[in-house]
Amino acid sequence: QVQLVESGGGLVQPGGSLGLSCVASGSIRTIDAMGWYRQAPGRERELVARIRMGVIEEYADSVKGRFTISLDAAKNTVFLQMNSLKPEDTAVYYCKLDATLPWGTVLRGTWGPGTQVTVSS
């Protein structure tokens, strides 16, 4: 069974930085896509950044130039470095994994429990 655990959320002042990490536990053959989504109160969950096939990075327009996603495939871990944070970045951040398991099973849409990021002075 594959599970995700996020860490690194917290409270930061506007203009500050935070780093998030997400570790996938369990038997994984390949990570097809791994990334971060966020959901603010009263809003739908939205893509923040994801990395596909280990190299293709995608970002929401609102975070381009401020956030950087990276993947350590050997450790099944994805990172999100968030710089120049704004109050509108406040949300619960969720990690999502699409993977292929050792026996060929395709796993889609595994989510972590989320970690709160609050940007406020």
A tleap script that builds the chain and sets N, CA, C and O, in Angstrom:
source leaprc.protein.ff14SB
mol = sequence {
  NGLN VAL GLN LEU VAL GLU SER GLY GLY GLY
  LEU VAL GLN PRO GLY GLY SER LEU GLY LEU
  SER CYS VAL ALA SER GLY SER ILE ARG THR
  ILE ASP ALA MET GLY TRP TYR ARG GLN ALA
  PRO GLY ARG GLU ARG GLU LEU VAL ALA ARG
  ILE ARG MET GLY VAL ILE GLU GLU TYR ALA
  ASP SER VAL LYS GLY ARG PHE THR ILE SER
  LEU ASP ALA ALA LYS ASN THR VAL PHE LEU
  GLN MET ASN SER LEU LYS PRO GLU ASP THR
  ALA VAL TYR TYR CYS LYS LEU ASP ALA THR
  LEU PRO TRP GLY THR VAL LEU ARG GLY THR
  TRP GLY PRO GLY THR GLN VAL THR VAL SER
  CSER
}
set mol.1.N position { 0.848 -1.187 0.000 }
set mol.1.CA position { 0.000 0.000 0.000 }
set mol.1.C position { 0.885 1.238 0.000 }
set mol.1.O position { 1.813 1.342 0.802 }
set mol.2.N position { 0.603 2.168 -0.888 }
set mol.2.CA position { 1.398 3.385 -0.998 }
set mol.2.C position { 0.717 4.498 -0.215 }
set mol.2.O position { -0.482 4.735 -0.359 }
set mol.3.N position { 1.503 5.176 0.616 }
set mol.3.CA position { 0.997 6.298 1.387 }
set mol.3.C position { 1.931 7.485 1.226 }
set mol.3.O position { 3.127 7.323 0.986 }
set mol.4.N position { 1.364 8.693 1.363 }
set mol.4.CA position { 2.134 9.924 1.255 }
set mol.4.C position { 2.118 10.650 2.592 }
set mol.4.O position { 1.103 10.691 3.288 }
set mol.5.N position { 3.258 11.216 2.929 }
set mol.5.CA position { 3.359 12.024 4.137 }
set mol.5.C position { 4.022 13.343 3.779 }
set mol.5.O position { 5.155 13.373 3.297 }
set mol.6.N position { 3.305 14.432 4.018 }
set mol.6.CA position { 3.838 15.769 3.744 }
set mol.6.C position { 4.415 16.361 5.025 }
set mol.6.O position { 4.003 16.014 6.132 }
set mol.7.N position { 5.367 17.251 4.852 }
set mol.7.CA position { 5.915 17.986 5.994 }
set mol.7.C position { 6.426 19.336 5.514 }
set mol.7.O position { 6.657 19.545 4.323 }
set mol.8.N position { 6.597 20.245 6.463 }
set mol.8.CA position { 7.223 21.526 6.161 }
set mol.8.C position { 6.295 22.717 6.156 }
set mol.8.O position { 6.756 23.842 5.963 }
set mol.9.N position { 5.015 22.519 6.359 }
set mol.9.CA position { 4.120 23.658 6.392 }
set mol.9.C position { 4.315 24.494 7.645 }
set mol.9.O position { 5.072 24.125 8.543 }
set mol.10.N position { 3.619 25.629 7.694 }
set mol.10.CA position { 3.717 26.474 8.872 }
set mol.10.C position { 3.285 27.886 8.580 }
set mol.10.O position { 2.640 28.171 7.571 }
set mol.11.N position { 3.659 28.767 9.492 }
set mol.11.CA position { 3.325 30.186 9.394 }
set mol.11.C position { 4.558 30.962 8.970 }
set mol.11.O position { 5.636 30.780 9.536 }
set mol.12.N position { 4.404 31.823 7.979 }
set mol.12.CA position { 5.509 32.621 7.488 }
set mol.12.C position { 4.996 34.004 7.130 }
set mol.12.O position { 3.836 34.167 6.752 }
set mol.13.N position { 5.859 34.991 7.251 }
set mol.13.CA position { 5.478 36.356 6.898 }
set mol.13.C position { 5.517 36.550 5.387 }
set mol.13.O position { 6.239 35.839 4.688 }
set mol.14.N position { 4.749 37.501 4.884 }
set mol.14.CA position { 4.812 37.802 3.445 }
set mol.14.C position { 6.244 38.109 3.031 }
set mol.14.O position { 6.978 38.813 3.724 }
set mol.15.N position { 6.617 37.559 1.883 }
set mol.15.CA position { 7.978 37.714 1.392 }
set mol.15.C position { 8.919 36.635 1.868 }
set mol.15.O position { 10.053 36.550 1.397 }
set mol.16.N position { 8.471 35.808 2.796 }
set mol.16.CA position { 9.308 34.756 3.337 }
set mol.16.C position { 9.315 33.505 2.481 }
set mol.16.O position { 8.732 33.460 1.398 }
set mol.17.N position { 9.998 32.482 3.002 }
set mol.17.CA position { 10.151 31.220 2.272 }
set mol.17.C position { 9.781 30.033 3.148 }
set mol.17.O position { 9.909 30.074 4.372 }
set mol.18.N position { 9.326 28.992 2.501 }
set mol.18.CA position { 9.062 27.706 3.155 }
set mol.18.C position { 9.400 26.599 2.182 }
set mol.18.O position { 9.314 26.772 0.967 }
set mol.19.N position { 9.785 25.464 2.730 }
set mol.19.CA position { 10.006 24.292 1.898 }
set mol.19.C position { 9.104 23.166 2.347 }
set mol.19.O position { 9.012 22.873 3.539 }
set mol.20.N position { 8.442 22.539 1.406 }
set mol.20.CA position { 7.593 21.385 1.692 }
set mol.20.C position { 8.260 20.131 1.131 }
set mol.20.O position { 8.967 20.184 0.124 }
set mol.21.N position { 8.028 19.024 1.787 }
set mol.21.CA position { 8.478 17.740 1.263 }
set mol.21.C position { 7.370 16.716 1.395 }
set mol.21.O position { 6.512 16.816 2.273 }
set mol.22.N position { 7.399 15.740 0.520 }
set mol.22.CA position { 6.397 14.671 0.510 }
set mol.22.C position { 7.107 13.371 0.178 }
set mol.22.O position { 7.751 13.240 -0.862 }
set mol.23.N position { 6.975 12.421 1.078 }
set mol.23.CA position { 7.603 11.113 0.905 }
set mol.23.C position { 6.536 10.068 0.639 }
set mol.23.O position { 5.531 9.990 1.346 }
set mol.24.N position { 6.769 9.268 -0.386 }
set mol.24.CA position { 5.871 8.155 -0.689 }
set mol.24.C position { 6.466 6.874 -0.130 }
set mol.24.O position { 7.598 6.511 -0.450 }
set mol.25.N position { 5.699 6.196 0.701 }
set mol.25.CA position { 6.149 4.923 1.251 }
set mol.25.C position { 5.444 3.787 0.536 }
set mol.25.O position { 4.351 3.960 -0.002 }
set mol.26.N position { 6.085 2.613 0.534 }
set mol.26.CA position { 5.519 1.473 -0.173 }
set mol.26.C position { 6.356 1.134 -1.387 }
set mol.26.O position { 7.341 1.807 -1.690 }
set mol.27.N position { 5.955 0.092 -2.070 }
set mol.27.CA position { 6.717 -0.387 -3.226 }
set mol.27.C position { 6.282 0.343 -4.492 }
set mol.27.O position { 5.133 0.239 -4.921 }
set mol.28.N position { 7.210 1.075 -5.075 }
set mol.28.CA position { 6.944 1.845 -6.282 }
set mol.28.C position { 8.001 1.500 -7.316 }
set mol.28.O position { 9.195 1.523 -7.015 }
set mol.29.N position { 7.572 1.179 -8.542 }
set mol.29.CA position { 8.537 0.919 -9.609 }
set mol.29.C position { 8.956 2.222 -10.260 }
set mol.29.O position { 10.148 2.502 -10.382 }
set mol.30.N position { 7.990 3.018 -10.677 }
set mol.30.CA position { 8.308 4.316 -11.286 }
set mol.30.C position { 7.303 5.363 -10.820 }
set mol.30.O position { 6.120 5.077 -10.634 }
set mol.31.N position { 7.803 6.579 -10.636 }
set mol.31.CA position { 6.927 7.712 -10.361 }
set mol.31.C position { 6.581 8.341 -11.701 }
set mol.31.O position { 7.452 8.877 -12.386 }
set mol.32.N position { 5.323 8.276 -12.070 }
set mol.32.CA position { 4.890 8.840 -13.344 }
set mol.32.C position { 4.659 10.351 -13.229 }
set mol.32.O position { 4.975 11.110 -14.146 }
set mol.33.N position { 4.113 10.764 -12.110 }
set mol.33.CA position { 3.925 12.182 -11.823 }
set mol.33.C position { 3.791 12.353 -10.319 }
set mol.33.O position { 3.203 11.520 -9.630 }
set mol.34.N position { 4.343 13.436 -9.834 }
set mol.34.CA position { 4.238 13.728 -8.401 }
set mol.34.C position { 4.232 15.236 -8.264 }
set mol.34.O position { 5.011 15.933 -8.914 }
set mol.35.N position { 3.354 15.734 -7.419 }
set mol.35.CA position { 3.269 17.170 -7.353 }
set mol.35.C position { 2.447 17.671 -6.202 }
set mol.35.O position { 2.050 16.922 -5.309 }
set mol.36.N position { 2.201 18.964 -6.246 }
set mol.36.CA position { 1.537 19.685 -5.170 }
set mol.36.C position { 0.300 20.403 -5.683 }
set mol.36.O position { 0.299 21.011 -6.753 }
set mol.37.N position { -0.744 20.311 -4.886 }
set mol.37.CA position { -1.982 21.024 -5.120 }
set mol.37.C position { -2.296 21.787 -3.843 }
set mol.37.O position { -1.754 21.476 -2.782 }
set mol.38.N position { -3.160 22.775 -3.937 }
set mol.38.CA position { -3.550 23.502 -2.739 }
set mol.38.C position { -5.027 23.844 -2.786 }
set mol.38.O position { -5.644 23.948 -3.846 }
set mol.39.N position { -5.564 24.013 -1.583 }
set mol.39.CA position { -6.972 24.370 -1.465 }
set mol.39.C position { -7.124 25.396 -0.363 }
set mol.39.O position { -6.812 25.136 0.800 }
set mol.40.N position { -7.603 26.556 -0.743 }
set mol.40.CA position { -7.885 27.617 0.217 }
set mol.40.C position { -9.354 27.536 0.609 }
set mol.40.O position { -10.160 26.982 -0.138 }
set mol.41.N position { -9.713 28.077 1.763 }
set mol.41.CA position { -11.119 28.024 2.199 }
set mol.41.C position { -12.054 28.610 1.150 }
set mol.41.O position { -11.831 29.708 0.642 }
set mol.42.N position { -13.101 27.859 0.836 }
set mol.42.CA position { -14.086 28.330 -0.109 }
set mol.42.C position { -13.683 28.227 -1.563 }
set mol.42.O position { -14.407 28.685 -2.447 }
set mol.43.N position { -12.531 27.627 -1.817 }
set mol.43.CA position { -12.053 27.519 -3.185 }
set mol.43.C position { -11.805 26.064 -3.548 }
set mol.43.O position { -11.667 25.209 -2.673 }
set mol.44.N position { -11.750 25.796 -4.833 }
set mol.44.CA position { -11.476 24.451 -5.297 }
set mol.44.C position { -9.984 24.152 -5.204 }
set mol.44.O position { -9.145 25.052 -5.218 }
set mol.45.N position { -9.684 22.871 -5.111 }
set mol.45.CA position { -8.288 22.454 -5.105 }
set mol.45.C position { -7.678 22.748 -6.473 }
set mol.45.O position { -8.293 22.491 -7.508 }
set mol.46.N position { -6.464 23.288 -6.463 }
set mol.46.CA position { -5.821 23.671 -7.714 }
set mol.46.C position { -4.381 23.171 -7.762 }
set mol.46.O position { -3.726 22.995 -6.735 }
set mol.47.N position { -3.916 22.950 -8.979 }
set mol.47.CA position { -2.528 22.555 -9.183 }
set mol.47.C position { -1.606 23.710 -8.816 }
set mol.47.O position { -1.840 24.855 -9.202 }
set mol.48.N position { -0.558 23.395 -8.069 }
set mol.48.CA position { 0.511 24.351 -7.788 }
set mol.48.C position { 1.709 24.049 -8.688 }
set mol.48.O position { 2.171 24.902 -9.445 }
set mol.49.N position { 2.194 22.823 -8.585 }
set mol.49.CA position { 3.342 22.412 -9.399 }
set mol.49.C position { 3.402 20.893 -9.415 }
set mol.49.O position { 3.041 20.236 -8.439 }
set mol.50.N position { 3.859 20.349 -10.521 }
set mol.50.CA position { 4.050 18.912 -10.578 }
set mol.50.C position { 5.196 18.596 -11.525 }
set mol.50.O position { 5.576 19.397 -12.379 }
set mol.51.N position { 5.717 17.419 -11.342 }
set mol.51.CA position { 6.809 16.974 -12.204 }
set mol.51.C position { 6.414 15.629 -12.776 }
set mol.51.O position { 6.046 14.712 -12.042 }
set mol.52.N position { 6.494 15.517 -14.093 }
set mol.52.CA position { 6.082 14.299 -14.783 }
set mol.52.C position { 7.280 13.621 -15.410 }
set mol.52.O position { 8.183 14.278 -15.929 }
set mol.53.N position { 7.280 12.326 -15.359 }
set mol.53.CA position { 8.349 11.499 -15.926 }
set mol.53.C position { 9.717 11.960 -15.443 }
set mol.53.O position { 10.718 11.819 -16.144 }
set mol.54.N position { 9.743 12.504 -14.255 }
set mol.54.CA position { 10.992 12.864 -13.612 }
set mol.54.C position { 11.626 14.157 -14.063 }
set mol.54.O position { 12.540 14.655 -13.406 }
set mol.55.N position { 11.157 14.721 -15.180 }
set mol.55.CA position { 11.839 15.885 -15.723 }
set mol.55.C position { 10.927 17.012 -16.170 }
set mol.55.O position { 11.366 18.160 -16.236 }
set mol.56.N position { 9.683 16.723 -16.477 }
set mol.56.CA position { 8.801 17.754 -17.020 }
set mol.56.C position { 8.125 18.476 -15.869 }
set mol.56.O position { 7.336 17.885 -15.132 }
set mol.57.N position { 8.435 19.752 -15.719 }
set mol.57.CA position { 7.890 20.544 -14.632 }
set mol.57.C position { 6.750 21.422 -15.134 }
set mol.57.O position { 6.833 22.030 -16.201 }
set mol.58.N position { 5.699 21.471 -14.351 }
set mol.58.CA position { 4.563 22.329 -14.667 }
set mol.58.C position { 4.243 23.166 -13.446 }
set mol.58.O position { 4.294 22.676 -12.317 }
set mol.59.N position { 3.912 24.427 -13.669 }
set mol.59.CA position { 3.597 25.344 -12.585 }
set mol.59.C position { 2.321 26.117 -12.888 }
set mol.59.O position { 2.016 26.422 -14.041 }
set mol.60.N position { 1.593 26.421 -11.841 }
set mol.60.CA position { 0.502 27.374 -11.980 }
set mol.60.C position { 1.104 28.741 -12.286 }
set mol.60.O position { 2.187 29.072 -11.803 }
set mol.61.N position { 0.402 29.527 -13.086 }
set mol.61.CA position { 0.909 30.858 -13.441 }
set mol.61.C position { 1.166 31.695 -12.203 }
set mol.61.O position { 2.092 32.506 -12.178 }
set mol.62.N position { 0.358 31.504 -11.186 }
set mol.62.CA position { 0.444 32.337 -9.983 }
set mol.62.C position { 1.714 32.082 -9.171 }
set mol.62.O position { 2.067 32.889 -8.311 }
set mol.63.N position { 2.402 30.971 -9.435 }
set mol.63.CA position { 3.594 30.658 -8.640 }
set mol.63.C position { 4.869 30.626 -9.473 }
set mol.63.O position { 5.958 30.454 -8.924 }
set mol.64.N position { 4.752 30.787 -10.784 }
set mol.64.CA position { 5.941 30.756 -11.646 }
set mol.64.C position { 6.941 31.820 -11.218 }
set mol.64.O position { 6.583 32.970 -10.967 }
set mol.65.N position { 8.190 31.414 -11.142 }
set mol.65.CA position { 9.242 32.334 -10.732 }
set mol.65.C position { 9.420 32.433 -9.232 }
set mol.65.O position { 10.407 32.998 -8.761 }
set mol.66.N position { 8.477 31.892 -8.476 }
set mol.66.CA position { 8.580 31.948 -7.005 }
set mol.66.C position { 8.742 30.562 -6.390 }
set mol.66.O position { 9.445 30.399 -5.393 }
set mol.67.N position { 8.090 29.566 -6.983 }
set mol.67.CA position { 8.133 28.203 -6.451 }
set mol.67.C position { 8.969 27.319 -7.366 }
set mol.67.O position { 9.006 27.511 -8.581 }
set mol.68.N position { 9.642 26.345 -6.752 }
set mol.68.CA position { 10.424 25.386 -7.520 }
set mol.68.C position { 10.145 23.985 -7.005 }
set mol.68.O position { 10.236 23.718 -5.807 }
set mol.69.N position { 9.803 23.095 -7.928 }
set mol.69.CA position { 9.557 21.706 -7.562 }
set mol.69.C position { 10.767 20.866 -7.965 }
set mol.69.O position { 11.407 21.118 -8.986 }
set mol.70.N position { 11.062 19.871 -7.144 }
set mol.70.CA position { 12.146 18.957 -7.467 }
set mol.70.C position { 11.794 17.564 -6.964 }
set mol.70.O position { 10.995 17.398 -6.043 }
set mol.71.N position { 12.407 16.575 -7.588 }
set mol.71.CA position { 12.091 15.180 -7.269 }
set mol.71.C position { 13.365 14.399 -7.008 }
set mol.71.O position { 14.321 14.478 -7.780 }
set mol.72.N position { 13.376 13.648 -5.922 }
set mol.72.CA position { 14.417 12.671 -5.652 }
set mol.72.C position { 13.768 11.309 -5.848 }
set mol.72.O position { 13.189 10.742 -4.922 }
set mol.73.N position { 13.874 10.791 -7.078 }
set mol.73.CA position { 13.173 9.554 -7.399 }
set mol.73.C position { 13.690 8.373 -6.595 }
set mol.73.O position { 12.936 7.450 -6.288 }
set mol.74.N position { 14.964 8.399 -6.256 }
set mol.74.CA position { 15.536 7.284 -5.488 }
set mol.74.C position { 14.927 7.185 -4.098 }
set mol.74.O position { 14.863 6.107 -3.507 }
set mol.75.N position { 14.479 8.332 -3.584 }
set mol.75.CA position { 13.874 8.372 -2.248 }
set mol.75.C position { 12.374 8.564 -2.307 }
set mol.75.O position { 11.732 8.756 -1.275 }
set mol.76.N position { 11.804 8.515 -3.505 }
set mol.76.CA position { 10.350 8.710 -3.671 }
set mol.76.C position { 9.871 9.971 -2.955 }
set mol.76.O position { 8.843 9.963 -2.277 }
set mol.77.N position { 10.620 11.037 -3.113 }
set mol.77.CA position { 10.340 12.274 -2.387 }
set mol.77.C position { 10.276 13.452 -3.354 }
set mol.77.O position { 11.127 13.600 -4.231 }
set mol.78.N position { 9.262 14.279 -3.180 }
set mol.78.CA position { 9.139 15.499 -3.958 }
set mol.78.C position { 9.211 16.687 -3.009 }
set mol.78.O position { 8.696 16.653 -1.891 }
set mol.79.N position { 9.858 17.724 -3.485 }
set mol.79.CA position { 10.047 18.939 -2.688 }
set mol.79.C position { 9.398 20.121 -3.395 }
set mol.79.O position { 9.287 20.154 -4.621 }
set mol.80.N position { 8.974 21.085 -2.590 }
set mol.80.CA position { 8.476 22.334 -3.153 }
set mol.80.C position { 9.120 23.467 -2.365 }
set mol.80.O position { 8.839 23.650 -1.181 }
set mol.81.N position { 9.975 24.216 -3.022 }
set mol.81.CA position { 10.583 25.392 -2.405 }
set mol.81.C position { 9.736 26.596 -2.784 }
set mol.81.O position { 9.540 26.894 -3.962 }
set mol.82.N position { 9.238 27.277 -1.764 }
set mol.82.CA position { 8.337 28.405 -1.979 }
set mol.82.C position { 9.021 29.677 -1.486 }
set mol.82.O position { 9.315 29.813 -0.299 }
set mol.83.N position { 9.265 30.586 -2.388 }
set mol.83.CA position { 9.891 31.858 -2.055 }
set mol.83.C position { 8.935 33.012 -2.335 }
set mol.83.O position { 7.937 32.853 -3.037 }
set mol.84.N position { 9.252 34.160 -1.781 }
set mol.84.CA position { 8.433 35.368 -2.001 }
set mol.84.C position { 6.961 35.079 -1.757 }
set mol.84.O position { 6.105 35.433 -2.568 }
set mol.85.N position { 6.679 34.444 -0.653 }
set mol.85.CA position { 5.307 34.030 -0.359 }
set mol.85.C position { 4.392 35.227 -0.163 }
set mol.85.O position { 4.791 36.274 0.348 }
set mol.86.N position { 3.149 35.031 -0.590 }
set mol.86.CA position { 2.128 36.070 -0.511 }
set mol.86.C position { 0.960 35.562 0.331 }
set mol.86.O position { 0.766 34.353 0.448 }
set mol.87.N position { 0.181 36.469 0.917 }
set mol.87.CA position { -0.986 36.014 1.686 }
set mol.87.C position { -1.911 35.114 0.865 }
set mol.87.O position { -2.536 34.209 1.417 }
set mol.88.N position { -2.004 35.348 -0.418 }
set mol.88.CA position { -2.870 34.516 -1.253 }
set mol.88.C position { -2.327 33.112 -1.482 }
set mol.88.O position { -3.012 32.281 -2.079 }
set mol.89.N position { -1.132 32.833 -1.029 }
set mol.89.CA position { -0.609 31.465 -1.067 }
set mol.89.C position { -1.106 30.635 0.115 }
set mol.89.O position { -0.858 29.431 0.179 }
set mol.90.N position { -1.797 31.270 1.037 }
set mol.90.CA position { -2.322 30.567 2.195 }
set mol.90.C position { -3.322 29.495 1.771 }
set mol.90.O position { -4.294 29.786 1.074 }
set mol.91.N position { -3.082 28.268 2.191 }
set mol.91.CA position { -3.936 27.148 1.803 }
set mol.91.C position { -3.429 25.882 2.484 }
set mol.91.O position { -2.366 25.872 3.104 }
set mol.92.N position { -4.203 24.833 2.354 }
set mol.92.CA position { -3.709 23.505 2.680 }
set mol.92.C position { -3.063 22.947 1.415 }
set mol.92.O position { -3.678 22.921 0.350 }
set mol.93.N position { -1.844 22.512 1.545 }
set mol.93.CA position { -1.094 21.988 0.411 }
set mol.93.C position { -1.101 20.464 0.469 }
set mol.93.O position { -0.769 19.858 1.488 }
set mol.94.N position { -1.491 19.863 -0.657 }
set mol.94.CA position { -1.608 18.417 -0.754 }
set mol.94.C position { -0.617 17.868 -1.770 }
set mol.94.O position { -0.404 18.453 -2.832 }
set mol.95.N position { -0.031 16.761 -1.434 }
set mol.95.CA position { 0.844 16.033 -2.358 }
set mol.95.C position { 0.012 14.989 -3.095 }
set mol.95.O position { -0.872 14.363 -2.512 }
set mol.96.N position { 0.299 14.811 -4.364 }
set mol.96.CA position { -0.414 13.821 -5.179 }
set mol.96.C position { 0.585 12.981 -5.966 }
set mol.96.O position { 1.579 13.488 -6.484 }
set mol.97.N position { 0.299 11.698 -6.040 }
set mol.97.CA position { 1.207 10.760 -6.708 }
set mol.97.C position { 0.470 9.926 -7.748 }
set mol.97.O position { -0.612 9.402 -7.482 }
set mol.98.N position { 1.061 9.808 -8.929 }
set mol.98.CA position { 0.677 8.816 -9.933 }
set mol.98.C position { 1.905 7.939 -10.148 }
set mol.98.O position { 2.993 8.445 -10.423 }
set mol.99.N position { 1.733 6.638 -10.025 }
set mol.99.CA position { 2.897 5.761 -10.076 }
set mol.99.C position { 2.559 4.423 -10.702 }
set mol.99.O position { 1.394 4.055 -10.850 }
set mol.100.N position { 3.613 3.708 -11.064 }
set mol.100.CA position { 3.479 2.326 -11.495 }
set mol.100.C position { 4.146 1.453 -10.446 }
set mol.100.O position { 5.295 1.690 -10.072 }
set mol.101.N position { 3.434 0.454 -9.977 }
set mol.101.CA position { 3.924 -0.411 -8.911 }
set mol.101.C position { 4.740 -1.560 -9.504 }
set mol.101.O position { 4.653 -1.822 -10.703 }
set mol.102.N position { 5.523 -2.238 -8.686 }
set mol.102.CA position { 6.436 -3.274 -9.199 }
set mol.102.C position { 5.773 -4.347 -10.049 }
set mol.102.O position { 6.391 -4.833 -10.997 }
set mol.103.N position { 4.567 -4.725 -9.755 }
set mol.103.CA position { 3.889 -5.776 -10.495 }
set mol.103.C position { 3.079 -5.230 -11.659 }
set mol.103.O position { 2.270 -5.953 -12.240 }
set mol.104.N position { 3.285 -3.958 -12.011 }
set mol.104.CA position { 2.664 -3.375 -13.188 }
set mol.104.C position { 1.380 -2.630 -12.941 }
set mol.104.O position { 0.842 -2.012 -13.860 }
set mol.105.N position { 0.878 -2.670 -11.739 }
set mol.105.CA position { -0.348 -1.949 -11.425 }
set mol.105.C position { -0.108 -0.446 -11.536 }
set mol.105.O position { 0.879 0.086 -11.029 }
set mol.106.N position { -1.043 0.220 -12.214 }
set mol.106.CA position { -0.958 1.668 -12.351 }
set mol.106.C position { -1.764 2.306 -11.227 }
set mol.106.O position { -2.948 2.019 -11.052 }
set mol.107.N position { -1.119 3.154 -10.490 }
set mol.107.CA position { -1.740 3.822 -9.348 }
set mol.107.C position { -1.947 5.285 -9.723 }
set mol.107.O position { -1.002 5.982 -10.093 }
set mol.108.N position { -3.185 5.738 -9.624 }
set mol.108.CA position { -3.481 7.112 -9.978 }
set mol.108.C position { -4.194 7.816 -8.836 }
set mol.108.O position { -5.101 7.264 -8.213 }
set mol.109.N position { -3.764 9.050 -8.573 }
set mol.109.CA position { -4.505 9.880 -7.650 }
set mol.109.C position { -4.393 9.514 -6.184 }
set mol.109.O position { -5.379 9.560 -5.449 }
set mol.110.N position { -3.177 9.147 -5.753 }
set mol.110.CA position { -2.962 8.959 -4.317 }
set mol.110.C position { -2.636 10.319 -3.703 }
set mol.110.O position { -1.749 11.025 -4.183 }
set mol.111.N position { -3.348 10.680 -2.651 }
set mol.111.CA position { -3.192 11.997 -2.023 }
set mol.111.C position { -2.642 11.847 -0.609 }
set mol.111.O position { -2.906 10.866 0.086 }
set mol.112.N position { -1.873 12.849 -0.209 }
set mol.112.CA position { -1.458 12.955 1.173 }
set mol.112.C position { -2.529 13.660 1.983 }
set mol.112.O position { -3.498 14.170 1.420 }
set mol.113.N position { -2.366 13.694 3.305 }
set mol.113.CA position { -3.375 14.304 4.185 }
set mol.113.C position { -3.359 15.826 4.144 }
set mol.113.O position { -4.318 16.460 4.583 }
set mol.114.N position { -2.286 16.428 3.624 }
set mol.114.CA position { -2.213 17.876 3.527 }
set mol.114.C position { -1.412 18.510 4.640 }
set mol.114.O position { -1.295 17.960 5.735 }
set mol.115.N position { -0.861 19.673 4.346 }
set mol.115.CA position { -0.132 20.450 5.339 }
set mol.115.C position { -0.504 21.922 5.161 }
set mol.115.O position { -0.574 22.426 4.041 }
set mol.116.N position { -0.740 22.594 6.274 }
set mol.116.CA position { -1.218 23.975 6.224 }
set mol.116.C position { -0.052 24.933 6.016 }
set mol.116.O position { 0.975 24.848 6.691 }
set mol.117.N position { -0.235 25.847 5.066 }
set mol.117.CA position { 0.704 26.948 4.857 }
set mol.117.C position { -0.075 28.244 5.062 }
set mol.117.O position { -1.082 28.491 4.398 }
set mol.118.N position { 0.402 29.056 5.982 }
set mol.118.CA position { -0.247 30.335 6.270 }
set mol.118.C position { 0.765 31.450 6.087 }
set mol.118.O position { 1.835 31.445 6.695 }
set mol.119.N position { 0.409 32.409 5.237 }
set mol.119.CA position { 1.278 33.558 4.984 }
set mol.119.C position { 0.578 34.789 5.546 }
set mol.119.O position { -0.429 35.257 5.016 }
set mol.120.N position { 1.140 35.292 6.626 }
set mol.120.CA position { 0.490 36.394 7.319 }
set mol.120.C position { 1.503 37.154 8.161 }
set mol.120.O position { 2.469 36.579 8.663 }
set mol.121.N position { 1.270 38.449 8.309 }
set mol.121.CA position { 2.131 39.249 9.178 }
set mol.121.C position { 1.507 39.353 10.563 }
set mol.121.O position { 2.076 39.988 11.450 }
savepdb mol mol.pdb
quit
